[in-house]
Short mmCIF file of C-alpha atoms and ligand atoms in Angstrom, two decimals:
data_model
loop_
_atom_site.label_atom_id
_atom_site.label_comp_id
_atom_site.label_asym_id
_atom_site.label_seq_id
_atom_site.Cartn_x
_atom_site.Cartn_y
_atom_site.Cartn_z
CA UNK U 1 10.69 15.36 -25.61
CA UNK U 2 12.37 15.27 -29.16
CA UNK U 3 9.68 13.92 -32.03
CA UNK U 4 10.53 10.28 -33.14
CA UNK U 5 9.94 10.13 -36.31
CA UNK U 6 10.55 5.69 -36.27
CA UNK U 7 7.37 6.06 -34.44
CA UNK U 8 5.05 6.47 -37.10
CA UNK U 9 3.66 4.51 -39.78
CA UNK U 10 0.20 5.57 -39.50
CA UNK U 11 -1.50 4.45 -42.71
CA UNK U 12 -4.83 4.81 -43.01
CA UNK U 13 -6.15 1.04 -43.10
CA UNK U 14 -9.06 1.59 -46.31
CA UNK U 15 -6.39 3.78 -48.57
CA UNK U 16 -3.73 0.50 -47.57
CA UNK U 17 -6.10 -2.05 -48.93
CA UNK U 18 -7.33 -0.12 -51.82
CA UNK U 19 -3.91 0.47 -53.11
CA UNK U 20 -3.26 -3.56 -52.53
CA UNK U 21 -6.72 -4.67 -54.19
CA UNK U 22 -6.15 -2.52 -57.34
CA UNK U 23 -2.41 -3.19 -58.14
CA UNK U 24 -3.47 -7.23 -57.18
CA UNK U 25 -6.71 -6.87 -59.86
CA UNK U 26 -4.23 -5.51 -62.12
CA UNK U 27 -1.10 -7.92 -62.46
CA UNK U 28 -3.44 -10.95 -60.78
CA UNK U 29 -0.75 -11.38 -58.18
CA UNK U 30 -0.46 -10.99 -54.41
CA UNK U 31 0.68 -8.06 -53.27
CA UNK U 32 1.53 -6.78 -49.62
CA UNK U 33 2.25 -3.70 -47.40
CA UNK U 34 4.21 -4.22 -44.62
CA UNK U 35 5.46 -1.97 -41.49
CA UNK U 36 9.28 -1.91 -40.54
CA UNK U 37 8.76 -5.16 -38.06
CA UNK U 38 7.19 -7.21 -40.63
CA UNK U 39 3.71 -6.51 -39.40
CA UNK U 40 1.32 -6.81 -42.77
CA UNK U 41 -0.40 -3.24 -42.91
CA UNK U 42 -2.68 -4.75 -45.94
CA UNK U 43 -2.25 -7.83 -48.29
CA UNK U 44 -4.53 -9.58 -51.26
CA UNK U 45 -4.58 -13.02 -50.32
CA UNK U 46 -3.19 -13.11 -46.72
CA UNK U 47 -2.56 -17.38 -47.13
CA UNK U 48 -0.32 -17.15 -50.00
CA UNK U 49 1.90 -13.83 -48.65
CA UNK U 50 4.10 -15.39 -46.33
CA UNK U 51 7.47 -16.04 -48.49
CA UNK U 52 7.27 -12.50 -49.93
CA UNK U 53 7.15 -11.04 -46.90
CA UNK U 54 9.26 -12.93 -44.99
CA UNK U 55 12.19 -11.96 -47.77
CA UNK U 56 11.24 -8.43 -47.48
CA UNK U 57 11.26 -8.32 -43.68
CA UNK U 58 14.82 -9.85 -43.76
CA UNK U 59 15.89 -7.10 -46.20
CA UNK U 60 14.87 -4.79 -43.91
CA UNK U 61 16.17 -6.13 -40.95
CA UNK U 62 19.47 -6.47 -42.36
CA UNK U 63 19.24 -2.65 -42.73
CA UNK U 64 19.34 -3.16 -46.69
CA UNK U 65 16.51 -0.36 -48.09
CA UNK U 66 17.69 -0.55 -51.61
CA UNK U 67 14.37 -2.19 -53.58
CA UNK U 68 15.11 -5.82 -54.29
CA UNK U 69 13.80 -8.83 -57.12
CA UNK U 70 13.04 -12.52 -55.70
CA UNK U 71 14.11 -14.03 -58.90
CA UNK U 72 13.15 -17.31 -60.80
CA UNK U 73 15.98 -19.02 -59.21
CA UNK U 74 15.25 -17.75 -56.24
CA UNK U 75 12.15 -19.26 -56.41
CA UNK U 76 13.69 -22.69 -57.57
CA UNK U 77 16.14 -22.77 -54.96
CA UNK U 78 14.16 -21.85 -52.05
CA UNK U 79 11.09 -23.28 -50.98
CA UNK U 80 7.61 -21.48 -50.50
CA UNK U 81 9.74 -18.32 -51.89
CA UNK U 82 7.54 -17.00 -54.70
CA UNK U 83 9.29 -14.16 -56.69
CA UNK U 84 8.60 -10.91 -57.47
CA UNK U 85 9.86 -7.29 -56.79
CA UNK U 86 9.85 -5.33 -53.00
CA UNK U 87 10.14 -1.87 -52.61
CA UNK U 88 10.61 -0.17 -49.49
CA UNK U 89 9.10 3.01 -48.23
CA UNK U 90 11.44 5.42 -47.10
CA UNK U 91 10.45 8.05 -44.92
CA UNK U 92 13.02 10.76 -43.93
CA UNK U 93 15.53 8.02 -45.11
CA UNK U 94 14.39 5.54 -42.91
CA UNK U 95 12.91 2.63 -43.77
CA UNK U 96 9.59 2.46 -42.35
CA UNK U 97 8.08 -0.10 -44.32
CA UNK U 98 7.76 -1.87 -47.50
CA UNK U 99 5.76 -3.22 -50.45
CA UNK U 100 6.02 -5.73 -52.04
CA UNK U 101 4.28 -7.66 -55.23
CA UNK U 102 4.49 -11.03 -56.51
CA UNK U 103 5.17 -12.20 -60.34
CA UNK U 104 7.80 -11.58 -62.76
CA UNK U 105 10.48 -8.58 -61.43
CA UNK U 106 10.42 -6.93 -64.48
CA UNK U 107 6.66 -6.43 -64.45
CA UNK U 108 5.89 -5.98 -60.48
CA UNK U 109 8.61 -3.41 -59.93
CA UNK U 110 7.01 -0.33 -61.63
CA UNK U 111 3.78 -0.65 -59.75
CA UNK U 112 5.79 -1.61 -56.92
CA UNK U 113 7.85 1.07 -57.25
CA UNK U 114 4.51 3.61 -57.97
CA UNK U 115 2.34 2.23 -55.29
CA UNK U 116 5.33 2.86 -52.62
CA UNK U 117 5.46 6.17 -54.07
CA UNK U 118 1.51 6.46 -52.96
CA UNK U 119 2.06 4.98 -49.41
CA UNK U 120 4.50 7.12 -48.96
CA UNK U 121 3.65 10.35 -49.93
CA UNK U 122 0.26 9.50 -47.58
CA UNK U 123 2.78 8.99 -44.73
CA UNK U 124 4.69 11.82 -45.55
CA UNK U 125 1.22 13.74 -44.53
CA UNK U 126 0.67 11.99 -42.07
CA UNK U 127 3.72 12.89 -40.61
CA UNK U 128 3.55 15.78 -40.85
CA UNK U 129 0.42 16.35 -39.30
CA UNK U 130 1.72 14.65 -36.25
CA UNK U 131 4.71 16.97 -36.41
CA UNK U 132 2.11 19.77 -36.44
CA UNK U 133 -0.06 18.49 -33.85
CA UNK U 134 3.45 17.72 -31.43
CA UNK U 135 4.93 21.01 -31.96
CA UNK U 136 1.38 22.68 -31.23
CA UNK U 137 1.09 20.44 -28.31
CA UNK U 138 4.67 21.50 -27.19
CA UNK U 139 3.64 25.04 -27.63
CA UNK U 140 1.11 25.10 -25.71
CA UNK U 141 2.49 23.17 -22.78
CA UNK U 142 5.05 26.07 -23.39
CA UNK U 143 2.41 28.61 -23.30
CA UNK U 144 0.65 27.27 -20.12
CA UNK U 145 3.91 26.78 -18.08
CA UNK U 146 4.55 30.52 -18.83
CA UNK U 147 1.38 31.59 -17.91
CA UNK U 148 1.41 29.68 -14.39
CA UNK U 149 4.81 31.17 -13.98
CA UNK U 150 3.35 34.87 -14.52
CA UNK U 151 0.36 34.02 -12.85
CA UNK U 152 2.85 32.99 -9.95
CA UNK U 153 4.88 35.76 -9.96
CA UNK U 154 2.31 38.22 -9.79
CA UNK U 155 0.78 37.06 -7.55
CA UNK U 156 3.09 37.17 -5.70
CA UNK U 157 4.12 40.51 -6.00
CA UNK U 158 0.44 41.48 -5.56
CA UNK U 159 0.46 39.94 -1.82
CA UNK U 160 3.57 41.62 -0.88
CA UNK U 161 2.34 44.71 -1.66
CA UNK U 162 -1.01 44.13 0.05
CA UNK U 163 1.20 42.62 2.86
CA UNK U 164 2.71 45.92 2.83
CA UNK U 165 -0.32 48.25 2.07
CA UNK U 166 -2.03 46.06 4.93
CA UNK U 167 0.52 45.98 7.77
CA UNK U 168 2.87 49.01 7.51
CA UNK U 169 1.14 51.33 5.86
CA UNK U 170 -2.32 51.01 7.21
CA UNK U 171 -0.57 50.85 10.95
CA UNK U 172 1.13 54.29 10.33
CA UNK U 173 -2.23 55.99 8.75
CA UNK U 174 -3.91 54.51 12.35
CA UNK U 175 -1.07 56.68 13.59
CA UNK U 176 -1.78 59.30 12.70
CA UNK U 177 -5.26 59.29 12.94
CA UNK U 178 -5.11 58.80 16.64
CA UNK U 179 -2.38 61.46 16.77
CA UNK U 180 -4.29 64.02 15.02
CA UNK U 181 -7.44 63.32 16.76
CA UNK U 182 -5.41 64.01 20.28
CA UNK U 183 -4.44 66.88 19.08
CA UNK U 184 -8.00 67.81 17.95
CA UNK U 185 -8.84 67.34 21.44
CA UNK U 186 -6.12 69.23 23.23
CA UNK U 187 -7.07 72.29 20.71
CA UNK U 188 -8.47 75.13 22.73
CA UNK U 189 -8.53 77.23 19.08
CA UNK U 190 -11.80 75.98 17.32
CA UNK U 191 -10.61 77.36 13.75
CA UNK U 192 -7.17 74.98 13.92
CA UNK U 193 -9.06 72.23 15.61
CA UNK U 194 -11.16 72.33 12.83
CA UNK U 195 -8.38 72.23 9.98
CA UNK U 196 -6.72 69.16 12.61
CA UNK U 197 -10.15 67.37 12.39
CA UNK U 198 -10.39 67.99 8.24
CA UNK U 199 -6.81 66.55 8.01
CA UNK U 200 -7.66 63.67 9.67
CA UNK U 201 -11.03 63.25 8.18
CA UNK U 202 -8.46 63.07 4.75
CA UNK U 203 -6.23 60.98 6.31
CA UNK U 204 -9.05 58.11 7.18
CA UNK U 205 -10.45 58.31 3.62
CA UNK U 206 -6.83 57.62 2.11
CA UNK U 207 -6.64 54.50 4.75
CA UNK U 208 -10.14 53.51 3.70
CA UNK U 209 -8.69 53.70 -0.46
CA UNK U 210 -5.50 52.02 0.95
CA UNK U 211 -7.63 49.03 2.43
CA UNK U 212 -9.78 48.90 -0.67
CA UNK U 213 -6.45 48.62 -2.87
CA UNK U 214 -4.99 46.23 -0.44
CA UNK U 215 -8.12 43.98 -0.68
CA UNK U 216 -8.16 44.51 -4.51
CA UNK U 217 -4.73 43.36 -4.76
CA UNK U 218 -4.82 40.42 -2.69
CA UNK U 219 -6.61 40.18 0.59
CA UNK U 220 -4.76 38.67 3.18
CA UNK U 221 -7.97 37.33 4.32
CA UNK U 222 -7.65 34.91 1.01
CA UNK U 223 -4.33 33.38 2.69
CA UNK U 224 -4.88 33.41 6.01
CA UNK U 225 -8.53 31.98 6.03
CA UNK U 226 -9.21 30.90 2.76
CA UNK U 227 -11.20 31.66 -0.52
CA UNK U 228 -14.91 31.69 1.12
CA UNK U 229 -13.96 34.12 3.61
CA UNK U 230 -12.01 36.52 1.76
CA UNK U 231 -15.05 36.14 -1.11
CA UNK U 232 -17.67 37.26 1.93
CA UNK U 233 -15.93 40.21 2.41
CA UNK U 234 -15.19 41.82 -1.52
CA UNK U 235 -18.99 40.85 -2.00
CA UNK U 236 -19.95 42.64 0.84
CA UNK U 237 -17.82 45.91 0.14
CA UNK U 238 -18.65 46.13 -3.89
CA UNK U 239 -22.70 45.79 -2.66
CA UNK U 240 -22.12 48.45 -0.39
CA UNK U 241 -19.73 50.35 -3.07
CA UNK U 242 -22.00 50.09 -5.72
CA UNK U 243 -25.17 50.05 -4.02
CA UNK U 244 -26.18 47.01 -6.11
CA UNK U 245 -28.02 44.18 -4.20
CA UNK U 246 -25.97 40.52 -4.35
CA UNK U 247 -27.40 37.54 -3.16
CA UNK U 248 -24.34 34.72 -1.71
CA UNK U 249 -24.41 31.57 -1.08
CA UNK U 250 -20.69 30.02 0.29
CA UNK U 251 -22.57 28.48 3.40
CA UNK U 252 -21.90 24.57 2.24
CA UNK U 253 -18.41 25.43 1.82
CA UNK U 254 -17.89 27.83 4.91
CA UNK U 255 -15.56 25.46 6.68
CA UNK U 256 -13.54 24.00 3.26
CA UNK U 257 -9.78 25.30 2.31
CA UNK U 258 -8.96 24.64 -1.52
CA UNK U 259 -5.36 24.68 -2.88
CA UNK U 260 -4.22 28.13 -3.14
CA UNK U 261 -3.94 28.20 -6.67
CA UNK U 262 -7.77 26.73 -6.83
CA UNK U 263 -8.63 29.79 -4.35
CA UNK U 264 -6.90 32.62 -5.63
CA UNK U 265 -8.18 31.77 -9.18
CA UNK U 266 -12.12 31.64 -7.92
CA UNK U 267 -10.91 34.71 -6.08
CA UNK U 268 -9.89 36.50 -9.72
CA UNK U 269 -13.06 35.32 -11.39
CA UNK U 270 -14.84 36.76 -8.45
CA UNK U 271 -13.68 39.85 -8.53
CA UNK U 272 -12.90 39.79 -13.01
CA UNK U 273 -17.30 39.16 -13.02
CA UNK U 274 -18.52 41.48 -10.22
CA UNK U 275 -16.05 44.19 -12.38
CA UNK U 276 -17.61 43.29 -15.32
CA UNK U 277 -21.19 43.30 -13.86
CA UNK U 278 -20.21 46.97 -12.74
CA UNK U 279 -18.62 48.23 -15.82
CA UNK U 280 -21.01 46.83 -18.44
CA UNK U 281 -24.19 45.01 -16.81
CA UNK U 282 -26.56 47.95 -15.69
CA UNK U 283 -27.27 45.38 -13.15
CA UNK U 284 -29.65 45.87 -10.31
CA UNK U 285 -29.24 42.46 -8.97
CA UNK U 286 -26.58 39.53 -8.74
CA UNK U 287 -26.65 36.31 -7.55
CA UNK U 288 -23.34 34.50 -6.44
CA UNK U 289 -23.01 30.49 -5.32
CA UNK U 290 -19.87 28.53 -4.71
CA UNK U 291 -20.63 24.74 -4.21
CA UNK U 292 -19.34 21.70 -4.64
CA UNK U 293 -20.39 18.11 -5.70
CA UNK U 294 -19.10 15.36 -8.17
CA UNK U 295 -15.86 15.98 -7.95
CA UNK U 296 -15.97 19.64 -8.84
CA UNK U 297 -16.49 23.04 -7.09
CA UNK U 298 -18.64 25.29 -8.86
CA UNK U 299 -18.81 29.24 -8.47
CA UNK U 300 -21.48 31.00 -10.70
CA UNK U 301 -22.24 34.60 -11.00
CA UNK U 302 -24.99 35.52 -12.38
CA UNK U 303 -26.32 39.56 -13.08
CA UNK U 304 -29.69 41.05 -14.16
CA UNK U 305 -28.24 43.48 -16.63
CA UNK U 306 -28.60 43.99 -20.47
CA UNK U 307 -26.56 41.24 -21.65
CA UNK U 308 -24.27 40.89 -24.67
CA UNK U 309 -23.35 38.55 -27.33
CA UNK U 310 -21.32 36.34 -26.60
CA UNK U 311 -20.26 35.81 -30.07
CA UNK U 312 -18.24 38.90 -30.11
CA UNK U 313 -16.03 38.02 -27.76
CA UNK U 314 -13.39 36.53 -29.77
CA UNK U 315 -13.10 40.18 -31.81
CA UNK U 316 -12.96 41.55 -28.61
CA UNK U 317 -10.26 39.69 -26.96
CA UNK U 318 -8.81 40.87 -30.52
CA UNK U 319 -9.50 44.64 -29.11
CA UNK U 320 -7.83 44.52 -25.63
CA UNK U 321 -11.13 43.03 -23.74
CA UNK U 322 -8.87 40.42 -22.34
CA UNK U 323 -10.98 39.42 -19.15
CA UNK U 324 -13.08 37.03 -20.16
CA UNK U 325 -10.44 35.67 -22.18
CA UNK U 326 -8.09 35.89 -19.18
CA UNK U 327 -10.34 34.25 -17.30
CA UNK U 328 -10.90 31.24 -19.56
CA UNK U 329 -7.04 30.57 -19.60
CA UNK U 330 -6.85 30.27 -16.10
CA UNK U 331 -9.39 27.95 -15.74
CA UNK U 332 -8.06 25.70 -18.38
CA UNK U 333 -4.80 25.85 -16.29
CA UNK U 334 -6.72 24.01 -13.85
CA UNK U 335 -8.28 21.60 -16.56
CA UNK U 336 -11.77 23.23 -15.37
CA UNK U 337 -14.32 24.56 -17.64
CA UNK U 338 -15.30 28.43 -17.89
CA UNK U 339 -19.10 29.00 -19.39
CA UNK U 340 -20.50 32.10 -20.29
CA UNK U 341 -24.16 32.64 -21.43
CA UNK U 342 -26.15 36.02 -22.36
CA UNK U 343 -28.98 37.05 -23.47
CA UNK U 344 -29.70 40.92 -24.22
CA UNK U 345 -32.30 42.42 -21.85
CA UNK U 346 -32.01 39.32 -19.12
CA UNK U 347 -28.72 39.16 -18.24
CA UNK U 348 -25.36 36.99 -18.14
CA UNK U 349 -24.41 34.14 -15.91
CA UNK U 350 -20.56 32.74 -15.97
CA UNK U 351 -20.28 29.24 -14.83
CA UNK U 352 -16.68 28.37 -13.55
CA UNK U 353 -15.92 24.17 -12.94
CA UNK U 354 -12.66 22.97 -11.27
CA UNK U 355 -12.22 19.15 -10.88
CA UNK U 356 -11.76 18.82 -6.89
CA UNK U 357 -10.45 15.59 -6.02
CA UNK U 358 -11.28 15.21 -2.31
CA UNK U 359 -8.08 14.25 -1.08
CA UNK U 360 -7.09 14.86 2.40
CA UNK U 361 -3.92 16.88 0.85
CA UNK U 362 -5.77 18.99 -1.40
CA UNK U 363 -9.12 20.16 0.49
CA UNK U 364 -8.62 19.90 4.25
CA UNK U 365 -12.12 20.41 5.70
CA UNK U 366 -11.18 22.28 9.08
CA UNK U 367 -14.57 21.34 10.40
CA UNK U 368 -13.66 17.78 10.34
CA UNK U 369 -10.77 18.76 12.75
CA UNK U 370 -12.75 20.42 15.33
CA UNK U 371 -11.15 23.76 13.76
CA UNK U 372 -13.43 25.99 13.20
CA UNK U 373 -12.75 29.46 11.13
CA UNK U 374 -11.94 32.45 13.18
CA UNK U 375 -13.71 35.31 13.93
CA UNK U 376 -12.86 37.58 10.47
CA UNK U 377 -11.09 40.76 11.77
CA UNK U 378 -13.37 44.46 10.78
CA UNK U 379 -10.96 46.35 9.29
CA UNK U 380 -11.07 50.01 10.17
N1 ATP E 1 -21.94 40.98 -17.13
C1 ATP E 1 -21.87 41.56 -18.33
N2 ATP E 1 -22.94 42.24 -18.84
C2 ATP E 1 -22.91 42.82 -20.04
N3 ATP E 1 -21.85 42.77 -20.85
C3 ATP E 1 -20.75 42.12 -20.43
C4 ATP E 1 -20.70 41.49 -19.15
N4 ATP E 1 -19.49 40.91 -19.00
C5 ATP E 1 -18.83 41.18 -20.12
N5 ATP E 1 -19.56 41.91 -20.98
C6 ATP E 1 -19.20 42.32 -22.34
O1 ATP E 1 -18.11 41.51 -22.76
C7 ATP E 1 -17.02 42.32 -23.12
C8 ATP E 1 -15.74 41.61 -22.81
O2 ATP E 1 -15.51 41.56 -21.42
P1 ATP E 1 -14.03 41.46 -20.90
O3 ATP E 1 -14.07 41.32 -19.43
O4 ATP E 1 -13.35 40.40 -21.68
O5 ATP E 1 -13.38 42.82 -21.34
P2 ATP E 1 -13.57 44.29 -20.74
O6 ATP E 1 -14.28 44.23 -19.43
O7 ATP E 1 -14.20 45.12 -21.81
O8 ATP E 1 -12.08 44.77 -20.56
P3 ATP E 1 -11.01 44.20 -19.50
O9 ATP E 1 -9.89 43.66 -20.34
O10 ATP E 1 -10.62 45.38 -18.69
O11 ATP E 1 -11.68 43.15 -18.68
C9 ATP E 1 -17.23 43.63 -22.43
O12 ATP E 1 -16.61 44.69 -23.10
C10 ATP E 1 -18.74 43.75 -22.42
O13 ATP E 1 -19.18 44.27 -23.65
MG1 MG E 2 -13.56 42.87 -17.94
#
């Protein structure tokens, strides 16, 4: 949306009056600031103002911005007109407003004239704050929309390849093994049986890493049965990977499908924390809960490690540690909030919030249907 700049005549209403009070002390006239459809911004005796204006906000309306004099005759020949001198306030060369003060022209016009100069030089500011503020707003709507859009596409490209990793790949590697392992057994020679049996000992371990990469990538678990299943399962391999003890708790949200971009991005933050745990905790214990309530659905993950300060972390998003700050802008994609505390020697807990507005569309409970989850396939 292009910035209007007729939009804005945002005086500040204390500086307005000021202005008016001291010029009005001053000459001991009235004296009036007015927007560009006559409204009175600020005024010294509001009774007595309403020839003045009224002239000005015909000058205006006619589209005249030159300054103009209501002159003795003036004053003579029309009645209630009181004369004096109106300036208007130009902003970008359009009249946005205008100030005028009652008395003799000759002597009203130069603080006319000066106090115009004031209001508008504050507007001026002002406007270009807003313009600031828009074209940071407009930025970051910018920003966001190509974030989602990368998010999106890799995504994307992530659950084709597990798709791939998951369904060719992994069926070929069965292959073999089953090949190889009738072979082992039709092998009267128990020195090639034994290479047979080592080469299909290697070929189980690669589909083991395969699975593992698939599942790092993007389980297909995740879109075929939803965030709390798919969650189950990378808990349950990184305990067993890492040997380090987690204690989950999905159970009041078993049944529950979110909107895929709600569950893949718990999904990330799952897997971005547990990593982190791994990498940098020391952690002999975790605790992980998904729940929901008030409108929200909260997943926290919380390690017994060594802990950090947090206070660092902008210098080191500034270093290439981008996953906490990764993690932050994906929540705020979802308008949810991302917490983080630490304390050195106890641990860290993250705290991830994403509004949830239970509406049939957007979280189908398939426990209301009678549905229930299936069975989740052991891979293998
Ligand atoms: N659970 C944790 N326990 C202790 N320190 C942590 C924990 N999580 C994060 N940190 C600290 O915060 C830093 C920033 O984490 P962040 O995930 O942003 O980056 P990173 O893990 O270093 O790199 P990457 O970009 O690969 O994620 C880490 O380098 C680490 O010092
Ligand atoms: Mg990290």
């Amino acid at each position: 949306m292009a910035y209007k700049v007729k939009k804005y005549f945002k005086l500040d209403a204390k500086f307005a009056q000021s202005l008016v009070d001291i010029i009005a002390a001053e000459l001991n006239q009235n004296v009036i600031i007015w927007d560009n459809h006559g409204v009175i911004i600020a005024a010294y005796i509001r009774e007595r103002i309403s020839s003045l204006h009224e002239c000005s906000v015909l000058m205006l309306k006619s589209g005249k911005i030159q300054e103009f004099a209501v002159t003795d005759e003036d004053e003579k020949r029309y009645r209630g007109v009181r004369k004096g001198f109106n300036v208007p306030v130009l902003i970008e060369g359009y009249c946005v407003g205008g100030f005028g003060v009652t008395g003799e022209p000759d002597r009203a016009a130069p603080y006319a004239r000066l106090a115009a100069h004031f209001v508008q030089a504050a507007l001026e500011s002002n406007l270009r704050k807003e313009k600031l503020m828009h074209a940071l707003q407009e930025k970051r709507k910018l920003q966001s929309t190509l974030l989602n859009k990368m998010i999106e596409v890799q995504e994307e490209e992530r659950r084709k390849i597990s798709r791939e990793l998951h369904d060719e790949t992994s069926q070929s590697l069965t292959s073999i093994i089953v090949g190889l392992w009738m072979l082992a057994e039709q092998m009267d020679d128990p020195a090639k049986k034994e290479k047979i049996v080592v080469m299909r000992n290697l070929v189980a371990k690669t589909l083991d890493d395969v699975h593992c990469l698939a599942l790092e990538l993007r389980p297909v678990l995740l879109d075929d049965l939803g965030l709390v299943a798919a969650a189950e399962r990378y808990v349950e391999n990184y305990s067993r990977q890492y040997g380090i003890k987690i204690d989950a708790d999905f159970a009041s949200l078993s049944q529950v499908r979110f909107k895929p971009e709600v569950e893949i991005t718990l999904y990330r933050i799952l897997q971005e924390t547990l990593t982190n745990i791994v990498k940098h905790a020391k952690a002999t214990h975790i605790r992980v809960a998904l729940q929901s309530g008030r409108g929200k659905i909260k997943l926290t993950v919380a390690d017994n490690g060594i802990g950090f300060n947090t206070e660092a972390l902008s210098y080191l998003a500034a270093t290439n540690s981008l996953g906490i700050h990764g993690m932050r802008e994906r929540i705020s994609l979802l308008a949810g909030e991302f917490k983080i505390r630490s304390t050195k020697g106890t641990g860290t807990a993250v705290t991830v919030e994403i509004p949830w507005p239970k509406k049939k569309e957007e979280a189908g409970s398939r426990s209301g249907s009678g549905r229930r989850r299936p069975k989740q396939e052991k891979r293998g």
